[in-house]
Short mmCIF file of C-alpha atoms in Angstrom, two decimals:
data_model
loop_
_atom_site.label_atom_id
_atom_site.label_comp_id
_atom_site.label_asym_id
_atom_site.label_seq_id
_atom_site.Cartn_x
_atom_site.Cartn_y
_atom_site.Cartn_z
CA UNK A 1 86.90 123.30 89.75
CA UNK A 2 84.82 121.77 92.54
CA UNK A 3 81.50 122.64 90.63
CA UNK A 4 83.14 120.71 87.69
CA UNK A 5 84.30 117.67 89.17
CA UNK A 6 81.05 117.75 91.13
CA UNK A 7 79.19 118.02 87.39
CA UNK A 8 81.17 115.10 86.36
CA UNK A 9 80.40 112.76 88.92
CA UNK A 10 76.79 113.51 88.27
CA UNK A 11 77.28 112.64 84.61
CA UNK A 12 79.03 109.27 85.81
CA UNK A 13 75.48 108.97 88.15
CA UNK A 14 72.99 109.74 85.48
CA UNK A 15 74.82 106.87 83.17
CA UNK A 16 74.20 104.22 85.55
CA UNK A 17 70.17 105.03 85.37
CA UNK A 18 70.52 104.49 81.13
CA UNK A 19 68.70 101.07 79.95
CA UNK A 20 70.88 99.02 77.22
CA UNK A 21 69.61 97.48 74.99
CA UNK A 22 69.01 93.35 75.59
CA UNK A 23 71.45 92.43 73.03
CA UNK A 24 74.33 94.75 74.01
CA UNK A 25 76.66 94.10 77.74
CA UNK A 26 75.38 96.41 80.49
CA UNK A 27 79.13 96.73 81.88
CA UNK A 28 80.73 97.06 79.22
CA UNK A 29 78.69 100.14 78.20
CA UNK A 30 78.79 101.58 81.83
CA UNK A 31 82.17 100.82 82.34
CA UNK A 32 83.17 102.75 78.97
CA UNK A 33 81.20 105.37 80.73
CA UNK A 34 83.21 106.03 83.42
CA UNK A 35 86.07 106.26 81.60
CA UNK A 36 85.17 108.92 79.65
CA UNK A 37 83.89 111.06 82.82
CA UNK A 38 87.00 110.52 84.68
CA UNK A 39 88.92 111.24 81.17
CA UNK A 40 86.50 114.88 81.58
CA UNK A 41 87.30 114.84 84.90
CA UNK A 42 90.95 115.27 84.32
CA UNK A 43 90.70 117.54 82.01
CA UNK A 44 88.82 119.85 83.84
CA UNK A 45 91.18 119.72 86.35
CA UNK A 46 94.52 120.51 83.87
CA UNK A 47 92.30 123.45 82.87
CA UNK A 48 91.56 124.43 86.18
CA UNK A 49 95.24 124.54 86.61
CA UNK A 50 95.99 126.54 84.12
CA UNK A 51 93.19 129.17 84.50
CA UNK A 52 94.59 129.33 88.45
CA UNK A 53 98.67 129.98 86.92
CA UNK A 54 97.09 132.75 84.70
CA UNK A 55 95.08 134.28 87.65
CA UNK A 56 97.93 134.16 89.75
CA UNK A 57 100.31 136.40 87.87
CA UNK A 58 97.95 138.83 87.69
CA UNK A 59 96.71 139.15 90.93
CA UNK A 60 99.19 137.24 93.18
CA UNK A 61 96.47 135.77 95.12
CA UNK A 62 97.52 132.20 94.58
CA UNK A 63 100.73 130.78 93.44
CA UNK A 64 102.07 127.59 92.02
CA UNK A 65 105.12 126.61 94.27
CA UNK A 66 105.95 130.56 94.95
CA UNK A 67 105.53 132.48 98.20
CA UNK A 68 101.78 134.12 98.57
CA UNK A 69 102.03 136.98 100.42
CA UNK A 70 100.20 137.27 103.99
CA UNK A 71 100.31 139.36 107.09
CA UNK A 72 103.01 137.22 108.28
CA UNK A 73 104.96 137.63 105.22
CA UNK A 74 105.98 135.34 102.33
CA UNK A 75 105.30 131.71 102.51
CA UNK A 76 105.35 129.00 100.14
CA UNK A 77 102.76 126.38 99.52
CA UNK A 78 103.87 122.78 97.99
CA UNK A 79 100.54 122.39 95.40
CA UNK A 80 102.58 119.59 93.14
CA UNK A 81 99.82 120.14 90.08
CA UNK A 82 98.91 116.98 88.03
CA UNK A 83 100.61 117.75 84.69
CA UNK A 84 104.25 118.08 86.07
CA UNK A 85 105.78 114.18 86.81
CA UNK A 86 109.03 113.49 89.31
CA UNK A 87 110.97 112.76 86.02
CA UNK A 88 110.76 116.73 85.33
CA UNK A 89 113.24 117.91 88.14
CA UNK A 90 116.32 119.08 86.43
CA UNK A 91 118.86 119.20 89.11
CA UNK A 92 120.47 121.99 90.35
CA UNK A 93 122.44 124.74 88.98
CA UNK A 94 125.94 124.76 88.68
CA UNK A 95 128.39 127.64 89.44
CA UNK A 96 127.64 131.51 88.77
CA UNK A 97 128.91 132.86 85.49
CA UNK A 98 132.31 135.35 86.05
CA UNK A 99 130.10 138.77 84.95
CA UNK A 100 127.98 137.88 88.25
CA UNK A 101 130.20 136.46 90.62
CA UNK A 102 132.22 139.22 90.05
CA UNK A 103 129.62 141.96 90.50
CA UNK A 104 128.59 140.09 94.66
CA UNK A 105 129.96 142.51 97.15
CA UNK A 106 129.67 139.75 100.70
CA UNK A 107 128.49 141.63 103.82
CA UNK A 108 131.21 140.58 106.95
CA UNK A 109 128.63 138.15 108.53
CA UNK A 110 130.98 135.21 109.07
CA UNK A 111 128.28 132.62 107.74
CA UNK A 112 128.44 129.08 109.03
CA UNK A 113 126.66 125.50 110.00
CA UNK A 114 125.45 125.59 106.08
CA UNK A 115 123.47 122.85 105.04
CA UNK A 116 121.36 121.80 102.10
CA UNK A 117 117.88 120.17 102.80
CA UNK A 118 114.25 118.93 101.88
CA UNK A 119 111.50 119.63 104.00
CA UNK A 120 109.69 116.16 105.37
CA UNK A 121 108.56 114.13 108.07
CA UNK A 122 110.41 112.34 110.63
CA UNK A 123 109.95 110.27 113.41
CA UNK A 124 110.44 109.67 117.36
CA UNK A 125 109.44 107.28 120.08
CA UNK A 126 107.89 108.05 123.24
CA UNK A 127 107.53 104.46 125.31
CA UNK A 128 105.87 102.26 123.20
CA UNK A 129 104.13 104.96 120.55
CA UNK A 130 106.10 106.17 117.45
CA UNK A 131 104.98 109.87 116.62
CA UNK A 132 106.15 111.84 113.22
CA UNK A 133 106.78 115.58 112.96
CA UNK A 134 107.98 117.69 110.11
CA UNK A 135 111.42 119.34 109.58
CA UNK A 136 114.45 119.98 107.31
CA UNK A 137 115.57 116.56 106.52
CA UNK A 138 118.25 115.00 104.37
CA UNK A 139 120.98 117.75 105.22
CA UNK A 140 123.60 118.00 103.22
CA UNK A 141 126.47 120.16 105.20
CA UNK A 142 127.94 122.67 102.62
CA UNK A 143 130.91 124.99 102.99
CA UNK A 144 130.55 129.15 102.16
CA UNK A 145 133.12 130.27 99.80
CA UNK A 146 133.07 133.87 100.81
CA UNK A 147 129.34 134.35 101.00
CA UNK A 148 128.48 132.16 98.29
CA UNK A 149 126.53 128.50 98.45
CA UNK A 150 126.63 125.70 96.26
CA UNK A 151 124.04 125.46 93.21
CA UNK A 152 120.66 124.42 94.49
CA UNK A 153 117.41 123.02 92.58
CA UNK A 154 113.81 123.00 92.92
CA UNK A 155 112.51 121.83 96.50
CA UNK A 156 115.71 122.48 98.11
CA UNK A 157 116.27 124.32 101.07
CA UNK A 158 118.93 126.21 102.31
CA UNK A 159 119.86 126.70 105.65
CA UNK A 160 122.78 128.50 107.37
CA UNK A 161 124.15 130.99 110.08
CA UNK A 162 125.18 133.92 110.37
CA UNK A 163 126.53 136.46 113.26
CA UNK A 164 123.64 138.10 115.09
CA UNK A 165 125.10 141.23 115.80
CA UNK A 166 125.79 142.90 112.50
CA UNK A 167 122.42 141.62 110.96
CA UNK A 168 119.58 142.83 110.36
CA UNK A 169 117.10 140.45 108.20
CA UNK A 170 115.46 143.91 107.24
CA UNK A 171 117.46 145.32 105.58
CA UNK A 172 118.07 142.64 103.20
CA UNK A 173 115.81 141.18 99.92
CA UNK A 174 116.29 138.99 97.49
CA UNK A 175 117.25 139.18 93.89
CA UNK A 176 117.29 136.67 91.30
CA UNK A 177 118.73 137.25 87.44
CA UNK A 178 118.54 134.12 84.81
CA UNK A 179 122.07 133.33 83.54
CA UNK A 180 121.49 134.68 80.30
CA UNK A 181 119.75 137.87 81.54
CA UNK A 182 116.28 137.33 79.77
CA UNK A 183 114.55 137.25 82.89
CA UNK A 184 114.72 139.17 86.47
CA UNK A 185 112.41 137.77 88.97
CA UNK A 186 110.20 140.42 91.54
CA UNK A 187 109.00 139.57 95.13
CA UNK A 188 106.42 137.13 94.40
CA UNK A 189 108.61 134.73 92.28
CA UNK A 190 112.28 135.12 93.89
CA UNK A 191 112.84 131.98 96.58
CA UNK A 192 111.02 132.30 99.55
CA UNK A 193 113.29 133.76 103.02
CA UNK A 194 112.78 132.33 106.59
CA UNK A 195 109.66 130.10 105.96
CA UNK A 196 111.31 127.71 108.49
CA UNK A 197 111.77 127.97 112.25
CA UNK A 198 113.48 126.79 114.82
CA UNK A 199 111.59 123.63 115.30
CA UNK A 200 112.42 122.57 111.79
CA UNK A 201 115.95 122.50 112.63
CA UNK A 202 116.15 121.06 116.59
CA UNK A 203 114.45 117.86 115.73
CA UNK A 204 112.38 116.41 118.51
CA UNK A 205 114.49 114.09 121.00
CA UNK A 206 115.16 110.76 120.07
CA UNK A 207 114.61 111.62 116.29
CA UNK A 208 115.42 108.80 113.15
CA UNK A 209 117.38 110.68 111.61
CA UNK A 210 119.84 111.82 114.28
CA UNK A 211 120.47 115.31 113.99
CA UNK A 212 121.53 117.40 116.62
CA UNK A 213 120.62 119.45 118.80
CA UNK A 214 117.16 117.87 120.19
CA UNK A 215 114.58 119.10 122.57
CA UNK A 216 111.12 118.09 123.67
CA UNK A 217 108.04 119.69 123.94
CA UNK A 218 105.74 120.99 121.19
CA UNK A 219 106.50 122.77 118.21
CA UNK A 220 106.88 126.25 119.47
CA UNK A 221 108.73 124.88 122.36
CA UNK A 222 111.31 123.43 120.08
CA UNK A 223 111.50 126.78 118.41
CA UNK A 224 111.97 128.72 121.54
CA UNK A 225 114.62 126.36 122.96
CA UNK A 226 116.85 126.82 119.38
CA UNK A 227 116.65 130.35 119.61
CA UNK A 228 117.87 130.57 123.00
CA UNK A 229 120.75 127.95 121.64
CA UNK A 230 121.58 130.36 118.55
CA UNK A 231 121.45 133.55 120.85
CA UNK A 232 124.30 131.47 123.32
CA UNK A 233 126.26 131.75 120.29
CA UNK A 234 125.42 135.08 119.16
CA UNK A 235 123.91 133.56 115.79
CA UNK A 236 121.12 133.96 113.64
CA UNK A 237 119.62 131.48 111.24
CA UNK A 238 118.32 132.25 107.70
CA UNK A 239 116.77 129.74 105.50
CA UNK A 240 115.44 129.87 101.81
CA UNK A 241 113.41 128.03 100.04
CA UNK A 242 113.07 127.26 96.00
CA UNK A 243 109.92 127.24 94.11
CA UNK A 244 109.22 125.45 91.07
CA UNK A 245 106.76 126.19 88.33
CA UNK A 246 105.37 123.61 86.09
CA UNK A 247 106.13 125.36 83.09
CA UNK A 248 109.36 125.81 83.33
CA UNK A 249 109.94 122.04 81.45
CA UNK A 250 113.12 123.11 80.35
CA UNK A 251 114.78 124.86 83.49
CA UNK A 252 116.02 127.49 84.21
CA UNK A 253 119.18 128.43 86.30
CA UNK A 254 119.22 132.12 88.25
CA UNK A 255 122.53 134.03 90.36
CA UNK A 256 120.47 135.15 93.39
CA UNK A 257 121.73 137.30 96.30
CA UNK A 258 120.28 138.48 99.53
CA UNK A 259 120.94 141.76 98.91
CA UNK A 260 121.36 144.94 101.21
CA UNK A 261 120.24 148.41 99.72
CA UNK A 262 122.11 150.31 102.00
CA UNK A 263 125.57 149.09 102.08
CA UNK A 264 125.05 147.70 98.71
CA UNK A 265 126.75 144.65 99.36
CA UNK A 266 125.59 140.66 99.86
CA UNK A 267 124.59 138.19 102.86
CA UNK A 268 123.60 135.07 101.01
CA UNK A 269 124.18 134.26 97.25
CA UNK A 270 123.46 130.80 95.25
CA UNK A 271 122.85 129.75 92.31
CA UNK A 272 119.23 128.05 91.46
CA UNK A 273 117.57 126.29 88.63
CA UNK A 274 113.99 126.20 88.85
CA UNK A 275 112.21 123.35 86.95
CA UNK A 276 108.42 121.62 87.40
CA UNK A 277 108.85 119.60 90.68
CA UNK A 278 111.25 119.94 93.76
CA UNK A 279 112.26 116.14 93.74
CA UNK A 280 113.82 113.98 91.54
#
């Protein structure tokens, strides 16, 4: 896409060197010009786009707001593409149809401190400077009925915790059925699990936002201090993330569940509709 963007800016270069003829405007004709390159320009890109979304679901190199998987395991990266607007986000999905909430078996894990979230930036003072850092903001506290969570949307996160003794994050994965069964999403395409640390939850001291608990330090420093604070409590924190896709214009709304093979019963389960953008 580089190459072609690069291309186009060359045309844009070589139609400033053209001679008009005397009786005809000089920037008129050059600025008609440019608008057809960056017109070209754009276009290449929406291809390029689209070319990368087919590439992806074949080879899982790359993906458009879904977890690429690393040697660290899944993560997610926020690539908003051009041809999806704010306007798209659907909202989030509402409660579970009875054929699934009735099939969710919840594991005894005594979840808790639930909250809904975006991830952003925030910031602090120190003396007279005013630094930002990034984190799970706008937290909306939710409450677990059993070991189910409130409807969630594109862009959302969820956060919450759960007894450290009788989990093991292991042992668990995640599985994700559309309402009307048509589709059953695999590993690459399911939300995202524990993309977030500790540092993204105990906000630097003297934060805007006010959450707490705080701590100072750098980034890893913050996430060392809040698991120390969760292990003085004999808790465990587990976060997902939603993806979007761009195509989805429509939405779509899934019954997931963190699922454990073993015991065959549940951690985690939500309901999420997936549509082009996380934010409204």
């Amino acid at each position: 896409m580089k190459h072609s963007i690069m291309t186009a800016m060359g045309l844009a270069l070589v139609a400033t060197s053209f001679t008009a003829p005397a009786d005809a405007n000089p920037f008129k004709r050059l600025k008609n010009k440019v608008e057809e390159v960056k017109k070209e320009v754009e276009e290449v890109e929406e291809a390029a786009d689209a070319v990368g979304d087919m590439v992806d679901a074949v080879s899982g190199d790359r993906r458009v707001g879904g977890p690429v998987i690393g040697s660290n395991g899944p993560t997610t990266r926020t690539r908003y593409p051009k041809t999806a607007s704010h306007g798209d986000w659907k909202g989030r999905a509402p409660a579970a149809p009875a054929k699934y909430a009735g099939m969710t078996q919840c594991e005894n894990l005594n979840l808790g401190n639930a909250f809904i979230a975006k991830a952003g930036e925030y910031t602090f003072s120190k003396g007279l400077n005013t630094e930002t850092r990034s984190g799970l903001i706008e937290r909306e506290p939710v409450q677990p009925n059993g070991c189910t969570l409130p409807g969630v949307g594109s862009g959302d996160v969820i956060y919450v915790e759960v007894d450290r003794g009788n989990f093991n994050t292991h042992e668990y994965n995640m599985q994700c059925v559309s309402f009307d069964g048509s589709q059953q999403l695999d590993r690459a395409w399911v939300p995202p699990t524990n993309n977030y640390t500790g540092k993204d939850v105990m906000l630097h001291t003297g934060n805007s936002l006010g959450y707490e608990p705080t701590a100072t330090g750098s980034n890893s420093t913050r996430s060392g201090e809040y698991d120390k604070w969760l292990k003085s409590r004999g808790r465990e924190m587990i976060t997902f993330n939603m993806p979007y896709l761009h195509t989805d214009k429509g939405g779509t709304d899934f019954y997931c569940q963190y699922y454990n093979d073993k015991t065959g019963k549940s951690a985690v389960a939500f309901t999420y509709r997936r549509s082009p953008v996380g934010r409204p």
